[in-house]
Coordinates of C-alpha atoms in Angstrom, one line a residue:
Chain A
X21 CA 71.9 -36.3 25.5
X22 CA 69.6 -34.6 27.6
X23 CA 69.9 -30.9 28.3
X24 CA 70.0 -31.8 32.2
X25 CA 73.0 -34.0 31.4
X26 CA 75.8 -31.7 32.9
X27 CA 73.4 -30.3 35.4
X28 CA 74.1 -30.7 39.1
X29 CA 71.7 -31.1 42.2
X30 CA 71.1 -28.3 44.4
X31 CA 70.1 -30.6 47.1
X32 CA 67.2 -28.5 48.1
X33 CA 65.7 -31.2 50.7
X34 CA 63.7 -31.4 53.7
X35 CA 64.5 -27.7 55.0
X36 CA 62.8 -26.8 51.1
X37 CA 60.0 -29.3 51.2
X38 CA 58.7 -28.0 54.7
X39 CA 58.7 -24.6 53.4
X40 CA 57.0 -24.9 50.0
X41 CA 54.3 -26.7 52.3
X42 CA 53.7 -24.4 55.2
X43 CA 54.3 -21.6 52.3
X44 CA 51.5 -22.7 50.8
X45 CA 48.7 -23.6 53.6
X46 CA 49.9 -19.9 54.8
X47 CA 49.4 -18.0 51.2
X48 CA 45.9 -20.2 50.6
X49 CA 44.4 -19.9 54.1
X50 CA 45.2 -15.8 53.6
X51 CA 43.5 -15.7 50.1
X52 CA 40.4 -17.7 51.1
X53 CA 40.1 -15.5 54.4
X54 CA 40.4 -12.5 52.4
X55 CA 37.7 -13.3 50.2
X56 CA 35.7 -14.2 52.7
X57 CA 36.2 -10.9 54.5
X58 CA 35.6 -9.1 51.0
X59 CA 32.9 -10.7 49.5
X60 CA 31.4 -13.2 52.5
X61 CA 29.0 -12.2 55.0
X62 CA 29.1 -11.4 58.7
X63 CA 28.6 -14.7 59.8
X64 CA 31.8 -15.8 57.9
X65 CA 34.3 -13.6 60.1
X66 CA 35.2 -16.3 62.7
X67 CA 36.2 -18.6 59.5
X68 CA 38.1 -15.6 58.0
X69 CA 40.0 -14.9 61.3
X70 CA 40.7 -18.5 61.3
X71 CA 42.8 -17.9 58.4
X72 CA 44.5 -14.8 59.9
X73 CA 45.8 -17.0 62.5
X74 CA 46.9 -19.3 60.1
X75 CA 48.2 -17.2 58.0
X76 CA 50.8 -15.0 60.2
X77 CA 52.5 -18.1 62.4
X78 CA 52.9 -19.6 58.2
X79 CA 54.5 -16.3 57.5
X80 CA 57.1 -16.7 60.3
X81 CA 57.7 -20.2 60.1
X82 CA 58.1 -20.2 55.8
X83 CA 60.7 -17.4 56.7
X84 CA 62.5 -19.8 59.4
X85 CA 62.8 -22.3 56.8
X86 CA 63.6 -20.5 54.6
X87 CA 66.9 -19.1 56.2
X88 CA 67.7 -22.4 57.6
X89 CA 67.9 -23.8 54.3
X90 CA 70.7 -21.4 53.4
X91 CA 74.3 -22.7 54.3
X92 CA 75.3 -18.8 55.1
X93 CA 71.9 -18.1 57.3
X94 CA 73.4 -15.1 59.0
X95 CA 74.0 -13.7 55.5
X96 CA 69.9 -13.9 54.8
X97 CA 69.4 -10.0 54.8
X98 CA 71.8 -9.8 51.7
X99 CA 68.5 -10.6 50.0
X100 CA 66.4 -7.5 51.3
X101 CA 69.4 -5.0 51.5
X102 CA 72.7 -4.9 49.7
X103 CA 75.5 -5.7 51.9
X104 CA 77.8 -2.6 50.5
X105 CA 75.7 -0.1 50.1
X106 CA 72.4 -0.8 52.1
X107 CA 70.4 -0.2 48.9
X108 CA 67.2 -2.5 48.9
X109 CA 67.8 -5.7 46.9
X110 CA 65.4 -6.4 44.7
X111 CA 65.7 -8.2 41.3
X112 CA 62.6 -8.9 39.5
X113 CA 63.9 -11.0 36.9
X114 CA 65.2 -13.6 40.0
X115 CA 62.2 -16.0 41.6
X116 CA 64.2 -16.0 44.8
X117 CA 64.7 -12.4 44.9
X118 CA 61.0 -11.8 44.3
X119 CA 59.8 -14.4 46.3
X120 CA 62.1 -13.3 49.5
X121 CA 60.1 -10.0 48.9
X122 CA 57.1 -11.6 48.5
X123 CA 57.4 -13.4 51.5
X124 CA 58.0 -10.2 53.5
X125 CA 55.4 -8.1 52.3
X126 CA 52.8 -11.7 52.8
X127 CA 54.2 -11.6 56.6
X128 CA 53.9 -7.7 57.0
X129 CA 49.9 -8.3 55.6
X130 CA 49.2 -11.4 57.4
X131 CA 50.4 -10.1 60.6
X132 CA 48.4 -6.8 60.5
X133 CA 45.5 -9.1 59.8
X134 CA 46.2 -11.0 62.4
X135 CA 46.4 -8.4 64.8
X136 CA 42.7 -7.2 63.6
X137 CA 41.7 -10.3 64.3
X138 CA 42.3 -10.7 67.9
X139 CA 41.3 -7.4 68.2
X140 CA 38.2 -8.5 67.1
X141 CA 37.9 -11.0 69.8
X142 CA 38.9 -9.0 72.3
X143 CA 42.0 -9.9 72.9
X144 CA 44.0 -6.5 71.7
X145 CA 42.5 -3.1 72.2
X146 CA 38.9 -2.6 69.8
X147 CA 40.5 0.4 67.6
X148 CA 42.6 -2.4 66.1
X149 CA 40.0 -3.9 64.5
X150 CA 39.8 -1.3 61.8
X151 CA 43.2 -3.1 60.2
X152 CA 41.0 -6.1 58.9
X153 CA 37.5 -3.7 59.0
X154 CA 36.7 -0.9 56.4
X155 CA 38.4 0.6 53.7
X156 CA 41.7 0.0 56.0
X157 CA 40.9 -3.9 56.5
X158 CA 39.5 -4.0 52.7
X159 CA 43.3 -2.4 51.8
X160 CA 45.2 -5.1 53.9
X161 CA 42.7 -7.9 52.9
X162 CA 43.7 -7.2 49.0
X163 CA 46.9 -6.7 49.6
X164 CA 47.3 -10.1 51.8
X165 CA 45.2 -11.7 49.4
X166 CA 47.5 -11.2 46.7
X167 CA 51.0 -11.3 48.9
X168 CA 49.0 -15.0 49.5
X169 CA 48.4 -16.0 46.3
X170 CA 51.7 -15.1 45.2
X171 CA 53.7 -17.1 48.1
X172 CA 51.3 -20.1 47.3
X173 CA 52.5 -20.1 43.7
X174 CA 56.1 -18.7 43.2
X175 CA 57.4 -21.7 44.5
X176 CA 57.2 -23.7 41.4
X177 CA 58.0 -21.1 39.2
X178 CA 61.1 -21.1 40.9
X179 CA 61.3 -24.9 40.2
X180 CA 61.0 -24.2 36.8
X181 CA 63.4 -21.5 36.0
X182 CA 66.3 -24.0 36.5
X183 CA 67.6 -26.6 34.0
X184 CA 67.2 -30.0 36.2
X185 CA 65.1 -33.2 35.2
X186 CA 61.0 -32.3 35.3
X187 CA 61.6 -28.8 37.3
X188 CA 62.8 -27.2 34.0
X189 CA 60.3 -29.5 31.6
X190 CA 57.2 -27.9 32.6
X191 CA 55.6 -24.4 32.9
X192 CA 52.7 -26.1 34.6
X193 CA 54.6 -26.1 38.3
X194 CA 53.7 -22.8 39.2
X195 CA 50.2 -23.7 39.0
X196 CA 50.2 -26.8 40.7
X197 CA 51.7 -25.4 43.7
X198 CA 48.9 -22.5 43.3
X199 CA 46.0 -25.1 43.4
X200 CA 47.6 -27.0 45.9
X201 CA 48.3 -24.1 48.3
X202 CA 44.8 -23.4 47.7
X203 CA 43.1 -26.8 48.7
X204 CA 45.7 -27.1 51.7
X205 CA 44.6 -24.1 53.2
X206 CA 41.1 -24.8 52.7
X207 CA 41.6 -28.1 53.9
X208 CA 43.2 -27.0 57.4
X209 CA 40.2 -24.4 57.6
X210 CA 38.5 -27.1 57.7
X211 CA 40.2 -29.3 60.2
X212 CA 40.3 -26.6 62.9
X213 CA 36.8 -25.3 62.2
X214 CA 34.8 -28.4 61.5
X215 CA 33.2 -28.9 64.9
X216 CA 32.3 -25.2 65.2
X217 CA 29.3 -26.0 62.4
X218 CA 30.2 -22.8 60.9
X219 CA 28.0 -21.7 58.3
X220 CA 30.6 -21.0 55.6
X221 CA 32.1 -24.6 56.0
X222 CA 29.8 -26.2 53.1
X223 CA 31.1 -23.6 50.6
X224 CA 34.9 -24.3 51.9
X225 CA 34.2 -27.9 51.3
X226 CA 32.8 -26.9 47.5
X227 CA 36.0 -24.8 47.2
X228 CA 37.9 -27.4 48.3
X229 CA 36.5 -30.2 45.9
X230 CA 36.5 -27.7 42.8
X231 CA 40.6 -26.9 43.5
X232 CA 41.4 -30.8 44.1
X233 CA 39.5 -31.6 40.5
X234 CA 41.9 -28.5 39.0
X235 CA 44.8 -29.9 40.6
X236 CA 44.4 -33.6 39.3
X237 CA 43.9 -31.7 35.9
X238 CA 46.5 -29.9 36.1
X239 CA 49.0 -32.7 37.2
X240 CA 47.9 -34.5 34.1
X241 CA 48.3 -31.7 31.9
X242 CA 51.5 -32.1 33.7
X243 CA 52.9 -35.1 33.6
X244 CA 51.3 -35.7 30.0
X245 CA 53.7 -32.2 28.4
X246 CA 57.2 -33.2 29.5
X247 CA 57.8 -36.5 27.8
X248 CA 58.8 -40.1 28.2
X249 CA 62.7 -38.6 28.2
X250 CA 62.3 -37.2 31.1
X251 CA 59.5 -38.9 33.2
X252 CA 61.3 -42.6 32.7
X253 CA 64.5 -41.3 34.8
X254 CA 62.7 -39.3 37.3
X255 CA 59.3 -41.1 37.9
X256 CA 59.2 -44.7 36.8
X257 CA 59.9 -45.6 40.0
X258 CA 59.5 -45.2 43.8
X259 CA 58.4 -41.8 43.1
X260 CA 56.0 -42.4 40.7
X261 CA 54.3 -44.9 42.6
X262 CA 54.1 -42.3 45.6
X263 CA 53.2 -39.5 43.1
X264 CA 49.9 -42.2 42.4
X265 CA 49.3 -43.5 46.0
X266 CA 50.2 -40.4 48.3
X267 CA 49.2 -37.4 45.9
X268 CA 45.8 -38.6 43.2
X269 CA 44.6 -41.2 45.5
X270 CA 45.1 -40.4 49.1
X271 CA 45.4 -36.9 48.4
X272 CA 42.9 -36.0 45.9
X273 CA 40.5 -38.7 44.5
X274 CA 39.5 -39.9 48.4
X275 CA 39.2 -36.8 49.7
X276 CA 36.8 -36.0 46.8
X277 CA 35.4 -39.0 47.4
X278 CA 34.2 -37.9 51.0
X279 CA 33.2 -34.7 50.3
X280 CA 30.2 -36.1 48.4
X281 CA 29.5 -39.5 50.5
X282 CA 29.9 -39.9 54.3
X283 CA 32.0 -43.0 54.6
X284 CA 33.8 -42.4 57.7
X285 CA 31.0 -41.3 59.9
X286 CA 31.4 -37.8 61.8
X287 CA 34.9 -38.2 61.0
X288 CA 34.2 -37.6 57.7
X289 CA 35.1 -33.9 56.9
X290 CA 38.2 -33.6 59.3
X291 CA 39.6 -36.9 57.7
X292 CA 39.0 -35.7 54.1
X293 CA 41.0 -32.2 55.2
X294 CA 43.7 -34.3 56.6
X295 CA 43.8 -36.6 53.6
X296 CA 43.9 -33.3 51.9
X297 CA 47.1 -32.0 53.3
X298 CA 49.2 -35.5 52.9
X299 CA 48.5 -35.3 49.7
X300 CA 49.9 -31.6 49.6
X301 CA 52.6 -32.4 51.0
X302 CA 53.3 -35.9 49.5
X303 CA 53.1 -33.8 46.4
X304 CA 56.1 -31.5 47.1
X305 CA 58.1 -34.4 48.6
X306 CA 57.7 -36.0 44.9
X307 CA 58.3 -32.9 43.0
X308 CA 61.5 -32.0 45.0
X309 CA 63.0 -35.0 45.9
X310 CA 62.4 -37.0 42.4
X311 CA 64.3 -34.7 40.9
X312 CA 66.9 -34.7 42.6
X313 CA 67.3 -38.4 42.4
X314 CA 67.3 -38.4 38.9
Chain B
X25 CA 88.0 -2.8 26.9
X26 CA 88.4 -7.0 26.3
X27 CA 86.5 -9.3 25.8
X28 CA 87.8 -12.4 27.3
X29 CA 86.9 -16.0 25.5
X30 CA 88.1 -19.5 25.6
X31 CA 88.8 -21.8 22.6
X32 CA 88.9 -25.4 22.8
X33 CA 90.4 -27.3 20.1
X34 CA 88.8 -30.8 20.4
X35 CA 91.2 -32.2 17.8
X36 CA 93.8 -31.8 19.9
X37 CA 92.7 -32.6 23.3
X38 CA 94.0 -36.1 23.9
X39 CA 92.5 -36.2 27.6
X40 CA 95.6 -36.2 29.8
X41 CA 94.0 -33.7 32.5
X42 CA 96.7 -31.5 32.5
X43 CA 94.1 -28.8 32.7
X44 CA 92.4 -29.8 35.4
X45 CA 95.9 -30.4 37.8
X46 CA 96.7 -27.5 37.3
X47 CA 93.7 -25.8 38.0
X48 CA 94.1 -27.4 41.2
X49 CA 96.8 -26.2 42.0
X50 CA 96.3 -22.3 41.0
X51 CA 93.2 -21.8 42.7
X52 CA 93.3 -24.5 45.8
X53 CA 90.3 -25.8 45.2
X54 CA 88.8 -28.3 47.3
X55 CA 88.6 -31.8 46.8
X56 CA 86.1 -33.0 44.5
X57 CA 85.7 -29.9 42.9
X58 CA 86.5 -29.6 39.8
X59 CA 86.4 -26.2 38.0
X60 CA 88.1 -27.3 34.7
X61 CA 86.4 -30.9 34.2
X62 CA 87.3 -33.5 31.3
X63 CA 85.0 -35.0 29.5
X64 CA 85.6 -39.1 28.4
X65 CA 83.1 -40.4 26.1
X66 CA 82.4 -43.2 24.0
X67 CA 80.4 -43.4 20.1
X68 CA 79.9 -46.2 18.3
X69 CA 79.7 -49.9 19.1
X70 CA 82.2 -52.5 19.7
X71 CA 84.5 -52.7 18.2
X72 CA 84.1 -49.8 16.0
X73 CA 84.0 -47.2 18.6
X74 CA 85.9 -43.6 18.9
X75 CA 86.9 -41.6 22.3
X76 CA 86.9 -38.3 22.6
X77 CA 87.1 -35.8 25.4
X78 CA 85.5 -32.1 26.2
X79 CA 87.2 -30.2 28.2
X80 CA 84.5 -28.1 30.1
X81 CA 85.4 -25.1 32.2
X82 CA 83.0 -21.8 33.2
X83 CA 81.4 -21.1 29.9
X84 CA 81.3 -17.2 30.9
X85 CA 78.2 -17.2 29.7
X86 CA 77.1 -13.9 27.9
X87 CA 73.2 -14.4 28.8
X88 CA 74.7 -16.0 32.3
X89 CA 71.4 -17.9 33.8
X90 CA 73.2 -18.2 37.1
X91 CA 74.0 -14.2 37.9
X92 CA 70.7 -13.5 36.4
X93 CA 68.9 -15.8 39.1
X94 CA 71.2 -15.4 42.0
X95 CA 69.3 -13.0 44.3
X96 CA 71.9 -11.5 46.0
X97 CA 74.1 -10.1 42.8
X98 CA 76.9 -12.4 44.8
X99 CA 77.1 -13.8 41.0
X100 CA 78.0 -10.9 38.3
X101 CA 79.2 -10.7 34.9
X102 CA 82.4 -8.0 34.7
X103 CA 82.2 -6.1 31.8
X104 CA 85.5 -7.5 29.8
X105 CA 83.1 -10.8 30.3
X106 CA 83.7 -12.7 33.2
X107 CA 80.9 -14.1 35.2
X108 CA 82.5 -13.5 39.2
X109 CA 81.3 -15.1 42.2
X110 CA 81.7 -12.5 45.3
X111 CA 82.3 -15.0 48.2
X112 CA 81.7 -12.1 50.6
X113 CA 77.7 -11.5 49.1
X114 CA 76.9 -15.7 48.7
X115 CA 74.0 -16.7 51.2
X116 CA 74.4 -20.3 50.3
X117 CA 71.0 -20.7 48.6
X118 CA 72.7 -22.9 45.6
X119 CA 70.3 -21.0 43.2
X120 CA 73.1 -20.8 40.4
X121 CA 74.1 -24.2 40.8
X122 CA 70.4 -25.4 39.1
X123 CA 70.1 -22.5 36.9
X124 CA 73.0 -23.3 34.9
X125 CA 72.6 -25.9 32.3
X126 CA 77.1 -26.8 32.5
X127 CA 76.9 -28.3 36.1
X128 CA 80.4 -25.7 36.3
X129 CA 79.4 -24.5 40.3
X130 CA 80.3 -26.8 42.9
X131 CA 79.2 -26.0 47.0
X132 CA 81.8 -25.6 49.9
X133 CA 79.5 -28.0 51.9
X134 CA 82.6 -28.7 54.1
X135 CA 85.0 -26.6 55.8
X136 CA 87.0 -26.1 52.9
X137 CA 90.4 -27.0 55.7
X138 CA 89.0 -30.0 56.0
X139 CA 88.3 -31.2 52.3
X140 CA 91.5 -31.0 51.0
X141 CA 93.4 -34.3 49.7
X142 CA 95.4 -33.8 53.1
X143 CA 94.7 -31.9 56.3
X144 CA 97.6 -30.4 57.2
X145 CA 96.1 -29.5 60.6
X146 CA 95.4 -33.3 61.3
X147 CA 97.0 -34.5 64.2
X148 CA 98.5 -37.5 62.2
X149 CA 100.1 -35.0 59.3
X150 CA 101.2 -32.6 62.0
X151 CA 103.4 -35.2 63.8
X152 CA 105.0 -36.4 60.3
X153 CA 105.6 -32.4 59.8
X154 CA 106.2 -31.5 63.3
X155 CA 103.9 -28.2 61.8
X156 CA 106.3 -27.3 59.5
X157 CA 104.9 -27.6 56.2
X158 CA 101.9 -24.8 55.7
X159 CA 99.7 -26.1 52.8
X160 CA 100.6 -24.1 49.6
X161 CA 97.8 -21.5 49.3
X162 CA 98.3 -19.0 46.8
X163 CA 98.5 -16.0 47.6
X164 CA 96.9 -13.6 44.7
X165 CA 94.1 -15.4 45.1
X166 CA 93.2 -12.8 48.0
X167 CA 93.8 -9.8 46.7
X168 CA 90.3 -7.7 45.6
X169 CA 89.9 -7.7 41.5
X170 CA 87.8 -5.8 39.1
X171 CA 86.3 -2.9 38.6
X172 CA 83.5 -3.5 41.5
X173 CA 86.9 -4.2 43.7
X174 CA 85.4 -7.8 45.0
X175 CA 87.6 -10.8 46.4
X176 CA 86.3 -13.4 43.6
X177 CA 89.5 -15.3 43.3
X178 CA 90.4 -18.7 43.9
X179 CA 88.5 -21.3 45.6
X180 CA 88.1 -22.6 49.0
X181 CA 87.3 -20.2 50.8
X182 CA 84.2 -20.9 52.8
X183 CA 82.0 -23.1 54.1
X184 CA 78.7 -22.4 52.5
X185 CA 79.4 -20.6 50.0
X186 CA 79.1 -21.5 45.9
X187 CA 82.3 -21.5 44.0
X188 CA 83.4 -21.9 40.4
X189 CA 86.0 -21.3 37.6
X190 CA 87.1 -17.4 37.1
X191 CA 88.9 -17.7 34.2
X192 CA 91.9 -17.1 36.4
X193 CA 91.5 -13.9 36.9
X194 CA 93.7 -13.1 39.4
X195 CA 96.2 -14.1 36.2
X196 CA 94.1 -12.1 33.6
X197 CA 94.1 -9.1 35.2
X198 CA 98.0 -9.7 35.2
X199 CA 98.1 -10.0 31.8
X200 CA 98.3 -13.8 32.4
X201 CA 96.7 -16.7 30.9
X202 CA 94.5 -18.9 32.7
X203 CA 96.2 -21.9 34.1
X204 CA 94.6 -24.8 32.5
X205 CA 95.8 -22.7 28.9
X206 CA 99.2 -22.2 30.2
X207 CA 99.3 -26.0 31.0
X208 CA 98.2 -27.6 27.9
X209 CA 101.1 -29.7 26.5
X210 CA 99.5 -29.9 23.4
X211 CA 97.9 -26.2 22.7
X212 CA 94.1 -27.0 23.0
X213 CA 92.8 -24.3 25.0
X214 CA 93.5 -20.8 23.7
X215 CA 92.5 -17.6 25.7
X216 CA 92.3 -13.8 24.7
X217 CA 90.7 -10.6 23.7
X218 CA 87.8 -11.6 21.0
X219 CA 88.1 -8.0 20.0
X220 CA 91.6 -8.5 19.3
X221 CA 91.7 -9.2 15.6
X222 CA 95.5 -10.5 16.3
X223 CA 94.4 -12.4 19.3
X224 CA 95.0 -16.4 19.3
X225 CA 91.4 -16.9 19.5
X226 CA 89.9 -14.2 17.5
X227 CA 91.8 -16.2 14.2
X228 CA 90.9 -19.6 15.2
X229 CA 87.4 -18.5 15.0
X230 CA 88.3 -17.1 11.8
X231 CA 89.8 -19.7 10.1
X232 CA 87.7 -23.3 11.4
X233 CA 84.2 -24.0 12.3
X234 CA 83.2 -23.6 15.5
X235 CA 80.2 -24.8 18.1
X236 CA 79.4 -23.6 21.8
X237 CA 78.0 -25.8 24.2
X238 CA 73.9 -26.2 24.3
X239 CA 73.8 -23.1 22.5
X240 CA 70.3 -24.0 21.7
X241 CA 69.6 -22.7 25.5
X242 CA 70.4 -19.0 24.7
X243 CA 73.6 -18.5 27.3
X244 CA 75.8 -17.2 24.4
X245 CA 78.8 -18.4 26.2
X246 CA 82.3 -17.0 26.0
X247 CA 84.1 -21.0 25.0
X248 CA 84.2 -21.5 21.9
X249 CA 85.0 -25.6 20.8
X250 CA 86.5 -25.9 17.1
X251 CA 87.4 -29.6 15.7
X252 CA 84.5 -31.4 16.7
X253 CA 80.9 -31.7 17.6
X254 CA 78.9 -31.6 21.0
X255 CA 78.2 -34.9 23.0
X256 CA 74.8 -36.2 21.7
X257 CA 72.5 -38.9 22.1
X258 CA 75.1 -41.0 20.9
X259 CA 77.7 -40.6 23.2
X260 CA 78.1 -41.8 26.9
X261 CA 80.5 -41.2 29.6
X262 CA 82.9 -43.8 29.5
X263 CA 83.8 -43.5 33.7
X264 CA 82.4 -43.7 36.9
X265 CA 83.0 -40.6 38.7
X266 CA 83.3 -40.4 42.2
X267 CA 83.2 -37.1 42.7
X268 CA 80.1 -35.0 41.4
X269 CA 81.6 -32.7 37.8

C-alpha cells in the first residue's frame, strides 16, 4: 500500500496552474533582466527594462491568483499579519508562508524596478531612474533577482512537501519549475523583443537553449527517481502522453530545434519563444493536474 | 498536564460504524465528511480470505505535518496534544489537507446549511415542519476552548474553511470521552492521559504490542492500534465509497 493511499486531493486546479505559470515567466524575466543590468552592457538596457515590465504586472497578477485560489480570499492577509495580534506572520519552516513572503518582497522589487524603468524612458520624472541605476539600482537589481529566482522555484518545493502521488516522490520539482521559469521568461523576452534586433537577443536565445537542455535533463532525472509505483497511476495515461507531446517535444526539443536551424522562416524565433511557453505551461498543467487524478 | 492518546483495539473492532454515527452526531458534521472513518479491507484470495477493519480518526500527530505547513497557524497542536483547527484563522488554501499522509481533513466546499443529509431551510422540509423543527446543533460546540481561547469545536461551520476530528474536545476539556469511545459497543477505542500510569490506555500499551499508522513517515502520532497489523500491499478496500474518506 502506497503511502499516498489515505491521502486526499487538495484540488489545487486552474486558479494554481495559472499562478505557478505567470509566477514563473515573472521571477525568470526579473532574474535575466537583473543580470543583464548587473553584468550586461549599455546596449542591453531596453531588454532589461523589458523584463521590469514583465516582471511587476507578473507580480500583481501571481498575487491575484493567488488569493483567488483561496476559498476564504478576504482572509488572505492572515498570511502577512496575524489576525489577533497584528504580529507579522511568517513561518519559515511552511512553503506557503515563505512563498506569500516571497511573493511580496518579489512585487515590492519588481515594482521599484519597474518604476526606474519608465523613468528611464521618460515616462516618470529622471531622478527615478536611480532605483534601477547605481549602487541603489545594483541593491534592487540583487534583491529582485533573488525575490525572482525564488518565486520561479518555490512553487515545486511546495509540491513536494506534501504526501500525494509524484508531488511528494521527487525532490527534483523545485528545480524543474526553476529551469522552467527561467526559459519562460527568456522565451517571452524574446517574443516581445524579437523585431527590435536587439543586440542581446542572440545571448537570450543561447540562454534559452542551455535552460531547455537542463530542463529535459532534469525531467528525466525526474521521472527516472520516483518509480514504476507511482508513475503507472499518475502518468501511464492521458497525462503522460501530454507530458511527451505538449512538454519534451513541443515545448523543448522543437524549440531547440529552431534555435539552431531556421525552419519557419522570419517566424522563426517568435515561434520557438511561443513553443517555449506552451511547453511551460503544458508542464504545470501535467504536474498539477496528474496528480490529482491519480 | 495530559497527554491525550487514542487506542484502537483491532481485535475487537467488528466494523459496525458506531464510531462514526456518532461522530456525526456530536460534532454536526457535514455530509460526506467523515472525521472518524472505518476502514473495510480484504487479504487473501478466494475463498481463503479474512476482513478486517481500521478505524481511522485524527491521528494527533506529535510531529503534525499539517500545523507545521499551514501558514496561517489556523492549524496548532495544544500542549496536552491535540492538533486544533481555528476556523476563525483558516484562509481556505487546503495546504493541511495534502500534507498529511491520513486523508483525516475534509473542506467545507459547500455552505455547510446546505450539505446536510436534510435542509431544514428547504422549502419542501419547511412545509412538512411548518418551521418547527431547528436542526439539532450542539451547542458546546461554540463555546471557545484551550489555553489560546480559540472556537475549534465541532464541524460545519463555514464555507471555506478546512475541518477535521478534535478528539472531542469540547468533551475532553469536560472530563469527557470522545464520542466515537463512548459509543463503541464492544470497547475498541480507548482514550486518556498517556501520563496516567492508571489510565486505560497507558496499560493497554503496557501489556500488548502496539503499531501507529505509517510511522515510517515520522508524525509520531497520538493513536495507538493494538491486535493487528497496518493495511499493506496485500490488502484492498473491499467498498466503493461515494463520499471522499
Amino acid at each position: 500500500m502506497p503511502d499516498s493511499f489515505f491521502t486526499a486531493s487538495p484540488e489545487w486546479r486552474w486558479w494554481i496552474v495559472f499562478y505557478f505559470f505567470v509566477g514563473g515567466i515573472a521571477g525568470g524575466a526579473f532574474a535575466i533582466a537583473a543580470l543583464l543590468r548587473l553584468f550586461g552592457r549599455e546596449v542591453d538596457r531596453p531588454l532589461s527594462r523589458l523584463g521590469y515590465y514583465i516582471a511587476f504586472p507578473g507580480s500583481i497578477i501571481s498575487g491575484i491568483l493567488l488569493i483567488a485560489d483561496l476559498k476564504r480570499p478576504e482572509r488572505f492577509w492572515h498570511m502577512l499579519i496575524q489576525s489577533e495580534t497584528f504580529a507579522p506572520a511568517f513561518k519559515w519552516w511552511s512553503p506557503i508562508s515563505v512563498g506569500s513572503w516571497g511573493l511580496l518582497l518579489f512585487g515590492l522589487f519588481s515594482f521599484l524596478a519597474f518604476v526606474g524603468g519608465l523613468a528611464e524612458v521618460g515616462i516618470l520624472p529622471r531622478g527615478l531612474q536611480a532605483l534601477v541605476q547605481g549602487g541603489l539600482g545594483a541593491v534592487v537589481n540583487v534583491l529582485g533577482g533573488i525575490s525572482g529566482f525564488f518565486l520561479a522555484g518555490y512553487t515545486g518545493v511546495l509540491l513536494s512537501t506534501t504526501n500525494r502521488p509524484l508531488w511528494s516522490d521527487t525532490v527534483w520539482l523545485g528545480l524543474l519549475f526553476l529551469l522552467s521559469g527561467f526559459s519562460t521568461g527568456a522565451a517571452l523576452l524574446i517574443l516581445l523583443s524579437w523585431r527590435q534586433n536587439l543586440p542581446a537577443l542572440a545571448w537570450l536565445k543561447e540562454l534559452d537553449t542551455w535552460v531547455l537542455g537542463l530542463e529535459l535533463v532534469v525531467l528525466i532525472v525526474l521521472l527516472a527517481t520516483v518509480g514504476m509505483a507511482v508513475l503507472r497511476p499518475v502518468l501511464f495515461n492521458a497525462w503522460g502522453v501530454l507530458l511527451v507531446l505538449g512538454v519534451v517535444l513541443v515545448g523543448i526539443l522543437v524549440p531547440g530545434l529552431l534555435h539552431y536551424r531556421p525552419l519557419l522562416g522570419r517566424l522563426t524565433v517568435p515561434g520557438a519563444a511561443l513553443l517555449v511557453l506552451v511547453g511551460g505551461f503544458v508542464l504545470r498543467v501535467v504536474m498539477l493536474l496528474s496528480s490529482e487524478a491519480a | 498536564m495530559a497527554r491525550y492518546a487514542m487506542v484502537i483495539d483491532l481485535d475487537r473492532c467488528t466494523g459496525c460504524r458506531a464510531c462514526m454515527q456518532a461522530c456525526k452526531v456530536e460534532n454536526n458534521t457535514p455530509m460526506a465528511n467523515f472525521w472518524m472513518y472505518v476502514f473495510r479491507f480484504e487479504e487473501g484470495e478466494y475463498p481463503n480470505t479474512h476482513v478486517w477493519f481500521m478505524p481511522r480518526p485524527c491521528m494527533h500527530c506529535d510531529n503534525a505535518p499539517c500545523a507545521k505547513v499551514c501558514p496561517v497557524g489556523a492549524r496548532y497542536k495544544r500542549v496536552d496534544g491535540l492538533v486544533a483547527t481555528d476556523w476563525d484563522r483558516c484562509i481556505g488554501c487546503r495546504y493541511c489537507e495534502v500534507a498529511c499522509p491520513y486523508g483525516v481533513n475534509y473542506f467545507n466546499w459547500k455552505k455547510p446549511s446546505k450539505n446536510y443529509y436534510l435542509d431544514w431551510q428547504d422549502e419542501d422540509v419547511v412545509q412538512v415542519t411548518g418551521g418547527a423543527v431547528p436542526p439539532y446543533r450542539n451547542p458546546d460546540l461554540d463555546a471557545p476552548y484551550g489555553e489560546e481561547h480559540r472556537r475549534t469545536a465541532g464541524g460545519g461551520r463555514l464555507k471555506g474553511v478546512i475541518e477535521k476530528c478534535t478528539f472531542c474536545v469540547h468533551r475532553v476539556e469536560r472530563g469527557l470521552k470522545p464520542a466515537c469511545v463512548e459509543n463503541c459497543p464492544l470497547f475498541a477505542l480507548h482514550f486518556g492521559d498517556l501520563d496516567d500510569p492508571n489510565s486505560t490506555v497507558a496499560q493497554l500499551l503496557r501489556r500488548k504490542p502496539s503499531f501507529r499508522l505509517l510511522e515510517e513517515l515520522g508524525t509520531e502520532p497520538r493513536v495507538y492500534y493494538i491486535g493487528g497489523h497496518p493495511p499493506s500491499t496485500e490488502s484492498r478496500q473491499i467498498e466503493e465509497v461515494k463520499a471522499r474518506v
